[in-house]
PDB file of C-alpha atoms in Angstrom:
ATOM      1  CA  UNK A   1     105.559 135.829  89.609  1.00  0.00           C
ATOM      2  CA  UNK A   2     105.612 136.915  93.200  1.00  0.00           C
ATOM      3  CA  UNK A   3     101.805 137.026  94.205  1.00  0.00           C
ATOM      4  CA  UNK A   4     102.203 139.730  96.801  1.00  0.00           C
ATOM      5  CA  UNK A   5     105.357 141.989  96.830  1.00  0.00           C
ATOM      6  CA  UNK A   6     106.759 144.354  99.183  1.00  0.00           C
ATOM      7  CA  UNK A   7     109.444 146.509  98.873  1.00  0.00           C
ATOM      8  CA  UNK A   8     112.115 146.505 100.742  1.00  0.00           C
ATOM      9  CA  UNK A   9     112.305 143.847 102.310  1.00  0.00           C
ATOM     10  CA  UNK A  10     115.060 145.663 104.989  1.00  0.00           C
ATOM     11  CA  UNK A  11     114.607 149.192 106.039  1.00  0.00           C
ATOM     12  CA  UNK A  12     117.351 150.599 108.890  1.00  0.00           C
ATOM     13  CA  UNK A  13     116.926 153.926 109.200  1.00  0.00           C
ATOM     14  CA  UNK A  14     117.568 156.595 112.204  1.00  0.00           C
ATOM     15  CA  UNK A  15     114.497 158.095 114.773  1.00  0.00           C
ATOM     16  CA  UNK A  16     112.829 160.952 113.171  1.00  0.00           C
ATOM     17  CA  UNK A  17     113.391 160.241 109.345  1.00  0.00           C
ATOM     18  CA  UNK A  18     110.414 159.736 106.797  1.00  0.00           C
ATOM     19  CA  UNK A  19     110.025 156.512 105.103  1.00  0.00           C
ATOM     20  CA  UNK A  20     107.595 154.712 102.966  1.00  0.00           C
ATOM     21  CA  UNK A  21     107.003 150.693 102.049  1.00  0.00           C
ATOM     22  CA  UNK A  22     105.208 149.523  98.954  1.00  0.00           C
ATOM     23  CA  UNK A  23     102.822 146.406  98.095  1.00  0.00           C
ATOM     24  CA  UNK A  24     101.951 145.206  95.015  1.00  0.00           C
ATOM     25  CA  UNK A  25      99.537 142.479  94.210  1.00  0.00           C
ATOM     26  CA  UNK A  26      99.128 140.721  91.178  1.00  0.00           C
ATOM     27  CA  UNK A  27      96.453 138.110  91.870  1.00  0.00           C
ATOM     28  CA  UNK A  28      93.040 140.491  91.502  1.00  0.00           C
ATOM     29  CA  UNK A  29      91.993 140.897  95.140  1.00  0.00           C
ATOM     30  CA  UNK A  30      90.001 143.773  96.374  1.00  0.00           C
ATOM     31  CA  UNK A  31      90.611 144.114  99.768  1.00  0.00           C
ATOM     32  CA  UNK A  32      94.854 144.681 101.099  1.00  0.00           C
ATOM     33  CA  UNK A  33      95.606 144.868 104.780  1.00  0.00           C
ATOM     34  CA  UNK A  34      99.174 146.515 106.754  1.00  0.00           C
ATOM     35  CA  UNK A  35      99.852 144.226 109.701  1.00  0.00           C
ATOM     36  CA  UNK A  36     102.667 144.869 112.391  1.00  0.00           C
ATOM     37  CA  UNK A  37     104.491 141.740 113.772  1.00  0.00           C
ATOM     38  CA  UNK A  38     106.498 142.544 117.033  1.00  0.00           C
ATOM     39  CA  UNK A  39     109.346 140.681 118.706  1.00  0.00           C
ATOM     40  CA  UNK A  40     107.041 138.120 119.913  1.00  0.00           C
ATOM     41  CA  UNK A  41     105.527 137.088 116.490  1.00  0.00           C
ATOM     42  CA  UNK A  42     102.178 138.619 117.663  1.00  0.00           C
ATOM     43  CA  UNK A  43     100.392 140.231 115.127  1.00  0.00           C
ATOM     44  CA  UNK A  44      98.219 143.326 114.702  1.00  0.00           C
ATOM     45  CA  UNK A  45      96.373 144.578 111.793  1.00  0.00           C
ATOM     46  CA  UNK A  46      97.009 148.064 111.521  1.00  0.00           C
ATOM     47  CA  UNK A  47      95.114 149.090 108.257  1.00  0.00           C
ATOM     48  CA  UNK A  48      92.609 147.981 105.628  1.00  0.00           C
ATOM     49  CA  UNK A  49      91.549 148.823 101.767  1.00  0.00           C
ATOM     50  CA  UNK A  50      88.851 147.420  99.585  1.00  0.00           C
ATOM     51  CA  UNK A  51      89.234 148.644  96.433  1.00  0.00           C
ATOM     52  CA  UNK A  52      91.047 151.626  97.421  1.00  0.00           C
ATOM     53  CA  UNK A  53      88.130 152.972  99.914  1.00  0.00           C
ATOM     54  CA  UNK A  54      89.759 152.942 104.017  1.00  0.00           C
ATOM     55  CA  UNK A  55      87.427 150.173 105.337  1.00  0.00           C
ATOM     56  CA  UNK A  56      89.640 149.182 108.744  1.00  0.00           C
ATOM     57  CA  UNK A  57      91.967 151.698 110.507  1.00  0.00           C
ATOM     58  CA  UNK A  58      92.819 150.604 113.923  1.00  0.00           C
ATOM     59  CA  UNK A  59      94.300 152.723 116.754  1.00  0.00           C
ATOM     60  CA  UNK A  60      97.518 153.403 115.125  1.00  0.00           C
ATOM     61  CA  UNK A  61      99.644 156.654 115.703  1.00  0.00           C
ATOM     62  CA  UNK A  62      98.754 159.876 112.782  1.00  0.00           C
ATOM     63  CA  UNK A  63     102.440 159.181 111.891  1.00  0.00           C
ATOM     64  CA  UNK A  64     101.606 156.240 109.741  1.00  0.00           C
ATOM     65  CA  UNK A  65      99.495 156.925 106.949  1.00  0.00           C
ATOM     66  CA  UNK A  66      98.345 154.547 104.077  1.00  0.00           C
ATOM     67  CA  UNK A  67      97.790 155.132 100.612  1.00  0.00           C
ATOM     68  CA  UNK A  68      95.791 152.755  97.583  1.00  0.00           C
ATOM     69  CA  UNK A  69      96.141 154.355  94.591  1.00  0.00           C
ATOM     70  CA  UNK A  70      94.778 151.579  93.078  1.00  0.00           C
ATOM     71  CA  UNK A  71      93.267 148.165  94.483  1.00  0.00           C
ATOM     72  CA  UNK A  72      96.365 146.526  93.272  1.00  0.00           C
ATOM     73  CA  UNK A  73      98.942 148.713  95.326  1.00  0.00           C
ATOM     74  CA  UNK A  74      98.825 150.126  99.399  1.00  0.00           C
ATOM     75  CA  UNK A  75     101.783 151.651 100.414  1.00  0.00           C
ATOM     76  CA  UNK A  76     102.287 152.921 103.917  1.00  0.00           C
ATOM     77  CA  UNK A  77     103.889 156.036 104.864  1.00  0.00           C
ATOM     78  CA  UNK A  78     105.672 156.939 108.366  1.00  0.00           C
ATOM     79  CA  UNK A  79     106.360 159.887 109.614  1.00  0.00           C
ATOM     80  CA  UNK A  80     109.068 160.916 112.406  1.00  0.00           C
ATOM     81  CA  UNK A  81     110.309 157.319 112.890  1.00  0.00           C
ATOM     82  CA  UNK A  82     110.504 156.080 116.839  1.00  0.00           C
ATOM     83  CA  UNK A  83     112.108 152.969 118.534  1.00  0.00           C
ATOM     84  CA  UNK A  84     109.094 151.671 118.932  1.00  0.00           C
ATOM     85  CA  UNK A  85     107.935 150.854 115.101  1.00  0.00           C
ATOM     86  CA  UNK A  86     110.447 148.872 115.117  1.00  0.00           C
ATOM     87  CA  UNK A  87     109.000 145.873 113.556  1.00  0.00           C
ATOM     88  CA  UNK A  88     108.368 143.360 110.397  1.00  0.00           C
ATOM     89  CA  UNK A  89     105.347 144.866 108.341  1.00  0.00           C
ATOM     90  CA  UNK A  90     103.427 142.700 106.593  1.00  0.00           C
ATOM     91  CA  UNK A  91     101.237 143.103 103.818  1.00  0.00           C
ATOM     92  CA  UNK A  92      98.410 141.229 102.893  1.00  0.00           C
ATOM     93  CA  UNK A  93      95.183 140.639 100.494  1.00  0.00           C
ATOM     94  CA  UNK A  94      92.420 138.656 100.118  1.00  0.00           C
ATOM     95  CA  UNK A  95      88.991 138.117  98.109  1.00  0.00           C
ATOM     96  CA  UNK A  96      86.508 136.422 100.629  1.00  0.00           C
ATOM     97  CA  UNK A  97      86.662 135.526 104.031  1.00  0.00           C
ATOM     98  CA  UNK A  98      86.533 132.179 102.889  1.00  0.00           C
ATOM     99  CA  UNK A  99      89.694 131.763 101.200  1.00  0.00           C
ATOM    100  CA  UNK A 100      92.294 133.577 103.698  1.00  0.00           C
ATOM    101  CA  UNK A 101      94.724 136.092 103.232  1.00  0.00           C
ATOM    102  CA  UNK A 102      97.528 135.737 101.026  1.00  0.00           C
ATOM    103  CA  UNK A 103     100.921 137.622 102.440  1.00  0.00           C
ATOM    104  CA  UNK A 104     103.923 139.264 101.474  1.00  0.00           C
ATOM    105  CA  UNK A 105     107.550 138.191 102.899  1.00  0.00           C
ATOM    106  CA  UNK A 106     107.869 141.149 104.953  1.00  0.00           C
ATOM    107  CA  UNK A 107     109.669 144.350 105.747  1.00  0.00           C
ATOM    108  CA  UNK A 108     112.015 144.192 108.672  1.00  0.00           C
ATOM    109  CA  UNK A 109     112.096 148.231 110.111  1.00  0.00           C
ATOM    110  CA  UNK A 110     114.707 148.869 112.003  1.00  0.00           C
ATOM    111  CA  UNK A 111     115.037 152.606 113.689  1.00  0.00           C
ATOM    112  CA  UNK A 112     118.487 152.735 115.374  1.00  0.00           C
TER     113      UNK A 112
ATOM    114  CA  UNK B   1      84.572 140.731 120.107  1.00  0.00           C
ATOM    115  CA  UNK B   2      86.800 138.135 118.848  1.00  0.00           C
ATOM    116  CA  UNK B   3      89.108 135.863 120.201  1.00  0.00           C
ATOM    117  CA  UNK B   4      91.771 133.223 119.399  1.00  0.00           C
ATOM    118  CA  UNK B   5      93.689 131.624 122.027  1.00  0.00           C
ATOM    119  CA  UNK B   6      96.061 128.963 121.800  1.00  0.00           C
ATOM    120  CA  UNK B   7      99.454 127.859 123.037  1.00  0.00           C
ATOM    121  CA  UNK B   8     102.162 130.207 123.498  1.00  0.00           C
ATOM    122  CA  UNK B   9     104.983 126.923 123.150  1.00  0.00           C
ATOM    123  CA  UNK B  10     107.897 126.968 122.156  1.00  0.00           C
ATOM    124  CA  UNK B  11     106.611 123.054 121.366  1.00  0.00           C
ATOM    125  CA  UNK B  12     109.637 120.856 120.622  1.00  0.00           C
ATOM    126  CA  UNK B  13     109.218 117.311 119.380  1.00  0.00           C
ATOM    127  CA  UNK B  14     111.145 114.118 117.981  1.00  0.00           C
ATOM    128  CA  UNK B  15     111.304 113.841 114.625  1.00  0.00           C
ATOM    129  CA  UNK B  16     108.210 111.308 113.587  1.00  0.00           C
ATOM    130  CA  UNK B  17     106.353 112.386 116.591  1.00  0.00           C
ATOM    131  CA  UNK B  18     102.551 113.022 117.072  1.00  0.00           C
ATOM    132  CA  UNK B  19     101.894 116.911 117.148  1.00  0.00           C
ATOM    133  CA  UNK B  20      98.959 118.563 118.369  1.00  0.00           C
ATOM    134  CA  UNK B  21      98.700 122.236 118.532  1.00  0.00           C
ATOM    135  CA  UNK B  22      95.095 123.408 120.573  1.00  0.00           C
ATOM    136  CA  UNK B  23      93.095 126.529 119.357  1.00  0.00           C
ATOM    137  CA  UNK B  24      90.017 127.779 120.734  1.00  0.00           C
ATOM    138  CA  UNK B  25      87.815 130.709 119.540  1.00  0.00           C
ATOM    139  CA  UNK B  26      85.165 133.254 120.768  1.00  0.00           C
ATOM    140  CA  UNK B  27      83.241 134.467 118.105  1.00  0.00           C
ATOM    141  CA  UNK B  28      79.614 135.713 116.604  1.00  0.00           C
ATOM    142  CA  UNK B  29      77.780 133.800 114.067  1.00  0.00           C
ATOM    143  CA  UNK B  30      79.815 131.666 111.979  1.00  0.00           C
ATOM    144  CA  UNK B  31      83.218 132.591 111.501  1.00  0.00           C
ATOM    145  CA  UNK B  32      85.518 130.724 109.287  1.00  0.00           C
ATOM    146  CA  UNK B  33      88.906 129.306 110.724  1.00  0.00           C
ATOM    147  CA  UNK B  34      92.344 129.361 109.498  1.00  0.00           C
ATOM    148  CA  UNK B  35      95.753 127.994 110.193  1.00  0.00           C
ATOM    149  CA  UNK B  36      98.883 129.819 108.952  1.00  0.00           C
ATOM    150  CA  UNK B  37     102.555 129.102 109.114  1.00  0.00           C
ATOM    151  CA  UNK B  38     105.471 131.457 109.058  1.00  0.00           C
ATOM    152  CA  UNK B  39     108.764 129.515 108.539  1.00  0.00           C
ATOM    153  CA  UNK B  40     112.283 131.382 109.657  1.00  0.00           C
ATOM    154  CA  UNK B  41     112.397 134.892 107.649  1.00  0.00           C
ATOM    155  CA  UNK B  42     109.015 134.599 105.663  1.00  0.00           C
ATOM    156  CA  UNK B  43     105.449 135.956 105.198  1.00  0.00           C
ATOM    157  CA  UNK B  44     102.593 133.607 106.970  1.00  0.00           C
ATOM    158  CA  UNK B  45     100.746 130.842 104.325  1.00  0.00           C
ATOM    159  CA  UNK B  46      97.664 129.113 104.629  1.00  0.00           C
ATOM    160  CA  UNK B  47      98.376 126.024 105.998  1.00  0.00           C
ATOM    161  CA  UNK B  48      94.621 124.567 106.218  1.00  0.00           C
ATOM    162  CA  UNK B  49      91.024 126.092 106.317  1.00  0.00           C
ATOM    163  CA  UNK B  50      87.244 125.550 107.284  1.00  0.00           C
ATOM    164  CA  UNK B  51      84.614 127.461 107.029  1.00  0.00           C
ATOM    165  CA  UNK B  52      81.389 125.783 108.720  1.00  0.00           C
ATOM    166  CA  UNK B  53      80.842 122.818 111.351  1.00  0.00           C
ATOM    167  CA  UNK B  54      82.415 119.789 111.395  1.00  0.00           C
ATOM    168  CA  UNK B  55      84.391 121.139 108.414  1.00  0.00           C
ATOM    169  CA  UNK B  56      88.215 119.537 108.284  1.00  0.00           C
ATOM    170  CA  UNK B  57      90.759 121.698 106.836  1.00  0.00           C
ATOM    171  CA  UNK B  58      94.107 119.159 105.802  1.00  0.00           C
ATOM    172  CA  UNK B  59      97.409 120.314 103.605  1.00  0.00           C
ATOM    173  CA  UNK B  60     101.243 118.555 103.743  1.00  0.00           C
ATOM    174  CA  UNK B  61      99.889 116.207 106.557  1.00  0.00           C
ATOM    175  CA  UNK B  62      98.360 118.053 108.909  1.00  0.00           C
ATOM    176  CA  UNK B  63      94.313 118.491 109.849  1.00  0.00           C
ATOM    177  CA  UNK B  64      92.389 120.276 111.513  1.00  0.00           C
ATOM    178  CA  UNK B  65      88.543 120.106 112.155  1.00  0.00           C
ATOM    179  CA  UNK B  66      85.929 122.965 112.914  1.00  0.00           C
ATOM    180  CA  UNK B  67      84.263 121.963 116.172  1.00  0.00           C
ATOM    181  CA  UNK B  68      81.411 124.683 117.206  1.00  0.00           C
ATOM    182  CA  UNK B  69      80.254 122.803 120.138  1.00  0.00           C
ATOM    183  CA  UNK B  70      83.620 123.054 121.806  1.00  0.00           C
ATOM    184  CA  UNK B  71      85.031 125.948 119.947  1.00  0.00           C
ATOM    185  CA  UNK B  72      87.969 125.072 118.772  1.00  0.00           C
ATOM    186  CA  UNK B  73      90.565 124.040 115.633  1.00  0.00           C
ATOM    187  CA  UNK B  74      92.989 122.166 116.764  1.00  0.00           C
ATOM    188  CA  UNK B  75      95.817 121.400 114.665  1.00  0.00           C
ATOM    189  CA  UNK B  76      97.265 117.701 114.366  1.00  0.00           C
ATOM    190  CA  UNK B  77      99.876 115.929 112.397  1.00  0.00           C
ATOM    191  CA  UNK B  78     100.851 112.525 112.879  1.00  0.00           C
ATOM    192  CA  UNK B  79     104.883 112.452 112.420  1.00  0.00           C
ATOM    193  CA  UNK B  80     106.417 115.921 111.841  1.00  0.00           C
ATOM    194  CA  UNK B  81     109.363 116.081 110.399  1.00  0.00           C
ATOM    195  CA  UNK B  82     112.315 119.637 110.725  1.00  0.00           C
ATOM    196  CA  UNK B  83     111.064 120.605 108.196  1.00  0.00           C
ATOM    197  CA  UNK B  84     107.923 121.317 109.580  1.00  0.00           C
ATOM    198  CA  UNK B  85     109.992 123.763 112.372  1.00  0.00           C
ATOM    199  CA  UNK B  86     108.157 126.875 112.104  1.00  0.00           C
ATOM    200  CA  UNK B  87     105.566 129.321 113.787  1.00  0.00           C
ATOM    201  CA  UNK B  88     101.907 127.920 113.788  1.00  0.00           C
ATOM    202  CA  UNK B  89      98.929 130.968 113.932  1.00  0.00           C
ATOM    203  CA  UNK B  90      95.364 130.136 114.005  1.00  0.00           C
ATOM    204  CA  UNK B  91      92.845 132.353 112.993  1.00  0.00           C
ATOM    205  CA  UNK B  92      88.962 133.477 112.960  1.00  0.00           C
ATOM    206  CA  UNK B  93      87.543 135.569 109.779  1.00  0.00           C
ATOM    207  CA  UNK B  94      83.969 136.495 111.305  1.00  0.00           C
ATOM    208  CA  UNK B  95      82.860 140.099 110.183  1.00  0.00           C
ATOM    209  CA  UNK B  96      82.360 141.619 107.297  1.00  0.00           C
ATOM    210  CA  UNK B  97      85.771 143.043 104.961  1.00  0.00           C
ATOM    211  CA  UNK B  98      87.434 139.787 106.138  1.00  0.00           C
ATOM    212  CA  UNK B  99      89.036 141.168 109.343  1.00  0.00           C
ATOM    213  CA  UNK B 100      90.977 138.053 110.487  1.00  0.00           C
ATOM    214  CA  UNK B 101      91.909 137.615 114.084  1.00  0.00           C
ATOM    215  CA  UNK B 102      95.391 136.112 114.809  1.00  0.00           C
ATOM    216  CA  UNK B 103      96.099 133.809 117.698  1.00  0.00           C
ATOM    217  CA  UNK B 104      99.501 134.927 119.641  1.00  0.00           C
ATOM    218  CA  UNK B 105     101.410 131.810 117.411  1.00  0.00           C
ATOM    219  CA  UNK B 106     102.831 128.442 118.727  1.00  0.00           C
ATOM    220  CA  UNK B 107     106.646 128.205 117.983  1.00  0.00           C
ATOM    221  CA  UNK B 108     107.244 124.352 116.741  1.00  0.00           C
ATOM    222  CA  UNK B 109     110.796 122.937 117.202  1.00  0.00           C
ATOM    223  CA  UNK B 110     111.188 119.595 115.934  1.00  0.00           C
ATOM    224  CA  UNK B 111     114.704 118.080 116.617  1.00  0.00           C
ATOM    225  CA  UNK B 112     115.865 114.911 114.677  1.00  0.00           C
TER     226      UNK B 112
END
């Protein structure tokens, strides 16, 4: 039983179009995070939930938008796909500072 | 705010050799420290953790302890094998909602 799940794992899709990736997890956290992993491997959180309340949203273009509709699930929404969010998107979740984050496997965005 | 640096690499070793990988932190009150490890095509896991002084984090072989005099978590391992081939992130959880700050990631080839 995959702990943290995203879906899909590869997205290719042209500039301009709408698309959406999912995240489920399964292991009772309250708090999910959307991070963005460039080229380099460096990453950036983008977004942040605890128990389905917005707690982190960092400068990040109005064309991304996240949704918790519960504390297990945070999907994130883009709008009018550039070049430039070309990325892998990682999701993420955790219980207490403590203990870490526990990740996803990643979806690989591709806008061509 | 908060900081991680630590070696861009690539690092490239002999199999069996002695790795170190330095990290260094700038932080407010007591942050807890994290190394993760993203092999080829995956999601980052916890390789190791501390949270408070003189604290030492250790998983598959490697170590790392939580020096607050000097500021840093360096990560060691005393023969690495391929295997062990992978990206190497260390990390700082200081504020509240377990925002984690990533260091850039240290690129580990070990050739046999």
């Amino acid at each position: 039983d995959t702990a943290v799940s995203q879906t899909p794992k590869y997205l290719v899709t042209q500039m301009g179009n709408d698309k959406s990736i999912k995240c489920e997890q399964n292991l009772g956290h309250d708090t999910m995070y959307w991070y963005k992993q460039d080229s380099k491997k460096f990453l950036k959180i983008m977004f942040s939930y605890n128990n389905k309340e917005l707690i982190i949203n960092e400068t990040v273009p109005n064309r991304f938008s996240p949704k918790s509709p519960d504390k297990a699930h945070l999907n994130l929404h883009i709008n009018s796909l550039e070049l430039g969010d070309s990325a892998v998107y990682f999701c993420a979740s955790s219980q207490d500072r403590a203990y870490g984050y526990t990740f996803g496997s990643g979806t690989r965005l591709t806008v061509v | 705010g908060n900081s991680v640096t630590q070696m861009e690499g690539p690092v490239t070793l002999s199999e069996e050799a002695f790795l170190t990988i330095n990290c260094t932190y700038t932080a407010t009150g007591y942050p807890s420290l994290f190394w993760y490890v993203q092999y080829p095509g995956e999601g980052l896991q916890l390789l190791l953790k501390a949270t408070k002084a003189d604290d030492k984090g250790s998983n598959k072989g490697f170590e790392a302890t939580y020096r607050k005099e000097t500021t840093s978590f360096h990560l060691e391992k005393g023969s690495v094998q391929v295997s062990d081939s992978a990206v190497y992130f260390c990390a700082l959880n200081s504020g509240g909602y377990q925002k984690v700050t990533f260091g850039i990631g240290t690129k580990l080839q070990v050739i046999p």
